[in-house]
Coordinates of C-alpha atoms in Angstrom, one line a residue:
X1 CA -5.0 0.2 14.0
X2 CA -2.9 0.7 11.3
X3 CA -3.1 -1.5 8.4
X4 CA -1.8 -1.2 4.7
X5 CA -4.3 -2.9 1.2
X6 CA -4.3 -3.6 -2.3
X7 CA -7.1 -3.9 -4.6
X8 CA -7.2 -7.7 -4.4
X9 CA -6.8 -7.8 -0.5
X10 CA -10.0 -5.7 -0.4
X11 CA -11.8 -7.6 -2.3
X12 CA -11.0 -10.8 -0.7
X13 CA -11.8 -9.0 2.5
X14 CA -15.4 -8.4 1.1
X15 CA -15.8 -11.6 -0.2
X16 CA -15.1 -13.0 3.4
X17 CA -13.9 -11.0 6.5
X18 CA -12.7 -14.2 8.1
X19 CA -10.3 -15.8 5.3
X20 CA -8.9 -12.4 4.9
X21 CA -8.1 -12.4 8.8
X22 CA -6.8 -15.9 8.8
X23 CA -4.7 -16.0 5.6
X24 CA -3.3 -12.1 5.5
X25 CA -3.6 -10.5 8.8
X26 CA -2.8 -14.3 11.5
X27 CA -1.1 -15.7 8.3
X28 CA -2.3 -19.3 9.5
X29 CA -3.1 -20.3 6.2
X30 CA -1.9 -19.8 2.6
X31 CA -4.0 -19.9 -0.6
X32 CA -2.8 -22.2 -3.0
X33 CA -1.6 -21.6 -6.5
X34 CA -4.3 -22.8 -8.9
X35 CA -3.6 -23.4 -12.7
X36 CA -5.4 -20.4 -13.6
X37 CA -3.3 -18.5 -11.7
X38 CA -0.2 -19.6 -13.2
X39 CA -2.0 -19.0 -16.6
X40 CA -2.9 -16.1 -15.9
X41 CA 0.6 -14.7 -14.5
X42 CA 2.1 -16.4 -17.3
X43 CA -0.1 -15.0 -19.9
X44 CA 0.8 -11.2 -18.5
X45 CA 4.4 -11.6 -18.5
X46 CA 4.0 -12.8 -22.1
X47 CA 1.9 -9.6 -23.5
X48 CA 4.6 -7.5 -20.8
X49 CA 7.1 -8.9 -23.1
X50 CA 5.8 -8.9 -26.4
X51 CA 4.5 -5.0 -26.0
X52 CA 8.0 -3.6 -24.2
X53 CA 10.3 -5.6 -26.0
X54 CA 9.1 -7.2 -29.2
X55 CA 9.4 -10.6 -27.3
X56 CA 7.5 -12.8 -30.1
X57 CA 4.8 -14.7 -28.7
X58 CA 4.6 -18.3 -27.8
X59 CA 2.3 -20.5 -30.2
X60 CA -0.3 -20.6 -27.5
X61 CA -0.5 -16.7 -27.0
X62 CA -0.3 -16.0 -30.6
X63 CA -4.2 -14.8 -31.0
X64 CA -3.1 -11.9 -28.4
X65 CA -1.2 -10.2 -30.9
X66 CA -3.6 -7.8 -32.9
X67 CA -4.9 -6.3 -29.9
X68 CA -1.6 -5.8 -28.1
X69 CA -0.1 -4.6 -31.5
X70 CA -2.8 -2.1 -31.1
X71 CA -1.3 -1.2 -27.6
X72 CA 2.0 -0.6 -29.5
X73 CA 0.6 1.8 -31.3
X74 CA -1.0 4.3 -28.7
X75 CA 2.0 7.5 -28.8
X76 CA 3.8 8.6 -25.2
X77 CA 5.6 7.4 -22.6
X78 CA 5.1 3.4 -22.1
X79 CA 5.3 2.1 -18.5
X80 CA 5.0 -1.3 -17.9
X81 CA 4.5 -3.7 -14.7
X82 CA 3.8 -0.1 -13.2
X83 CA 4.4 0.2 -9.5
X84 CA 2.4 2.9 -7.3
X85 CA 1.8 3.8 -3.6
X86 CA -0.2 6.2 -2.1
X87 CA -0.2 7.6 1.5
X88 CA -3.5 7.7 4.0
X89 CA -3.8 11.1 2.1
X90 CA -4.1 10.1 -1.0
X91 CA -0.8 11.6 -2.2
X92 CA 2.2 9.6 -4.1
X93 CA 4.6 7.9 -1.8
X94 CA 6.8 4.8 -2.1
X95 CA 6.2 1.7 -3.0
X96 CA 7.9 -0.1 -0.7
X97 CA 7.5 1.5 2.7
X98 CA 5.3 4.2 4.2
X99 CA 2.4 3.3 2.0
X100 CA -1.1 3.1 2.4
X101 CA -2.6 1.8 -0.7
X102 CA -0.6 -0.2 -3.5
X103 CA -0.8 -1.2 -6.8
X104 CA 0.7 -2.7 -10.3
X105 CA -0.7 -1.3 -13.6
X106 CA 0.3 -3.8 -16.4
X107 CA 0.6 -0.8 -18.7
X108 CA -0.1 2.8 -18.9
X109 CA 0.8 5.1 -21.4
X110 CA 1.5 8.9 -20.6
X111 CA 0.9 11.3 -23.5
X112 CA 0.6 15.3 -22.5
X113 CA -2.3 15.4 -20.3
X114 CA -3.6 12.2 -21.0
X115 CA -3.3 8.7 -20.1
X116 CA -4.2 5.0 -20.8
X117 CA -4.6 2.4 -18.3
X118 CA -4.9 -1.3 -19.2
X119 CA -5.5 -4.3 -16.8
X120 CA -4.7 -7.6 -18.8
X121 CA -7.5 -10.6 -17.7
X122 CA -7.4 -13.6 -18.5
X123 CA -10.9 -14.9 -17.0
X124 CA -14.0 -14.0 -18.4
X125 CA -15.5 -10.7 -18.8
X126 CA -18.8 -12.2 -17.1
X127 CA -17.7 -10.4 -13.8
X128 CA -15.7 -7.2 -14.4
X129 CA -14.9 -5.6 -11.7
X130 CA -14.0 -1.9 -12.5
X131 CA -12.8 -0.6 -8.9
X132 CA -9.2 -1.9 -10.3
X133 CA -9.8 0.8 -13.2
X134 CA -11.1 3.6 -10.3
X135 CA -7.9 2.7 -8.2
X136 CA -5.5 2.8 -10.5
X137 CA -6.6 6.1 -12.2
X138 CA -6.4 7.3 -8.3
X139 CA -2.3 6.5 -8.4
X140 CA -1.9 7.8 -11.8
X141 CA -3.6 11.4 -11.2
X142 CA -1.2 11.7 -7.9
X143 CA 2.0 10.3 -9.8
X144 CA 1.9 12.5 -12.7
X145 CA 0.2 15.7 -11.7
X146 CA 0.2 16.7 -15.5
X147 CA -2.6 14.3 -16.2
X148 CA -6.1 15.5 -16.7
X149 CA -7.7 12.6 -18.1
X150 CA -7.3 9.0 -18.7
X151 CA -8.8 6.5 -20.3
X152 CA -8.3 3.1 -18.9
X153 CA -10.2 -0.5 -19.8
X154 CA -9.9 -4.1 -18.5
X155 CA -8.9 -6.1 -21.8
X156 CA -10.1 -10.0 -21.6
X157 CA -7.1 -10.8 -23.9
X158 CA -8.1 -14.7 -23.7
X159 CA -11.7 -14.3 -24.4
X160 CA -11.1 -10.8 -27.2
X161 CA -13.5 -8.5 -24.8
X162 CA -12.7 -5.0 -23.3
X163 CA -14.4 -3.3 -20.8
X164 CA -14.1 0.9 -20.7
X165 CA -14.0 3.9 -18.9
X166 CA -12.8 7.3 -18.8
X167 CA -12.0 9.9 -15.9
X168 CA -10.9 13.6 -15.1
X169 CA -9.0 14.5 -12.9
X170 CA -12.3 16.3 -11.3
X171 CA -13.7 12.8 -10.4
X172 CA -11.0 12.2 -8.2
X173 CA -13.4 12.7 -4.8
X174 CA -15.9 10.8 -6.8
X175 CA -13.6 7.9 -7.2
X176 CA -12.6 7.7 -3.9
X177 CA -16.1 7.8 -2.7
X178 CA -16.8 4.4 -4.3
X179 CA -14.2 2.8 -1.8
X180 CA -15.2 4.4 1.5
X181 CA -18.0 1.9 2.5
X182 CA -15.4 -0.7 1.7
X183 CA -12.8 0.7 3.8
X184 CA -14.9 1.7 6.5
X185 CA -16.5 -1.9 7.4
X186 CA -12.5 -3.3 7.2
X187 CA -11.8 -0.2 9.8
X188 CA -14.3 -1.2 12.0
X189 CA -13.1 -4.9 11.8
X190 CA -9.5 -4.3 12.3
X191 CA -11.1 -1.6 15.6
X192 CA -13.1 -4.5 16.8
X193 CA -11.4 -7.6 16.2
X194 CA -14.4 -9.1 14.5
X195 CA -14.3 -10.8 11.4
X196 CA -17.7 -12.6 10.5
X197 CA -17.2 -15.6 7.5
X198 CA -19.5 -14.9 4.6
X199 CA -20.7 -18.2 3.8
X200 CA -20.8 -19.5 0.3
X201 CA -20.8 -21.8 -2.7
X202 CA -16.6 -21.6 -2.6
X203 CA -16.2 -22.5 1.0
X204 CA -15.2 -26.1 -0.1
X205 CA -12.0 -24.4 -2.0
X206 CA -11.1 -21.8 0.7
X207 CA -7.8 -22.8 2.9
X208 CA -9.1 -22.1 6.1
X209 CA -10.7 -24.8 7.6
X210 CA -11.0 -23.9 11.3
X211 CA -14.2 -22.1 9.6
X212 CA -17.8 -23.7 10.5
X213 CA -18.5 -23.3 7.4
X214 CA -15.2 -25.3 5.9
X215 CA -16.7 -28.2 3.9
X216 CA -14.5 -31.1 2.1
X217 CA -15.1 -31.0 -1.5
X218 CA -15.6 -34.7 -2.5

């Protein structure tokens, strides 16, 4: 079985096998937009804005500007809204078609043989999830081959917090590794057909409510 992922459908895979098969794979249901959402997407085309095209900032997104001015200010080759793809073997392919694995940095600077990678958030830093950081770095080392090492953070613009790391373009097996458990268990569950529900505190707010575990919020 063939079968094609992002970083977010992953991870709503892991947080439950059976709304990933029922809202992405049978497409029976549909998540709905919440308001943090739409914050959130509105909040990233406004720093998008702001640090490619000097967009001044809405009242309301006006405390983001010291650190994205610091953005500005990093020398080399700007992309923004970044699109990547990667084959089953890990090399670059396109975005659109053929792919594997996909992805969107929201910006990335290339300078010599380094790189920065930055993932705007705009929830708390409470539960970073740094596999965004890993993946990306994976698409950026197989894009530009002159890269040795990049640094790349997850900046809370909304709540001024920034989570780090840094990689070489020797930790690319290492990186990888971190998926394969991941990947493995939604193998085996695209092989099998079975996807169990992972029963929890959010079950009232997921969209599928076939599930025995579907409760009504009240």
């Amino acid at each position: 079985m063939t079968y094609t992922w992002s970083f977010s459908s992953l991870k709503d895979y892991i947080n439950c096998p059976r709304q990933y098969h029922e809202v992405k794979v049978m497409k029976r249901f549909n998540k709905a937009t919440t308001k943090e959402m739409l914050y959130g997407s509105a909040a990233h085309r406004a720093c998008e804005d702001y640090v490619g095209e000097d967009v001044p900032l809405a009242k309301n997104y006006s405390h983001f500007k010291p650190v994205l001015d610091t953005l500005k200010e990093i020398p080399g080759v700007r992309y923004l809204e970044y699109k990547m793809a990667l084959d089953k073997e890990g090399k670059e392919c396109d975005y659109g078609s053929g792919y594997w694995v996909r992805g969107i940095v929201d910006f990335m600077v290339v300078d010599g043989d380094t790189a920065y990678i930055i993932d705007y958030k705009t929830g708390s830093s409470k539960y970073a999830d740094l596999k965004q950081l890993k993946l990306m770095a994976l698409m950026a080392f197989a894009k530009f081959p002159s890269i040795q090492r990049i640094k790349a953070g997850l900046l809370f613009i909304a709540h001024n917090g920034f989570t780090e790391e840094e990689y070489t373009r020797e930790d690319i097996s290492d990186i990888w590794a971190v998926f394969h458990q991941d990947l493995r268990r939604l193998d085996a569950s695209y092989e099998t057909g079975v996807w169990n529900p992972n029963k929890t505190p959010l079950c009232g707010w997921c969209p599928v409510r076939t599930c025995e575990h579907y409760k009504e919020r009240r």
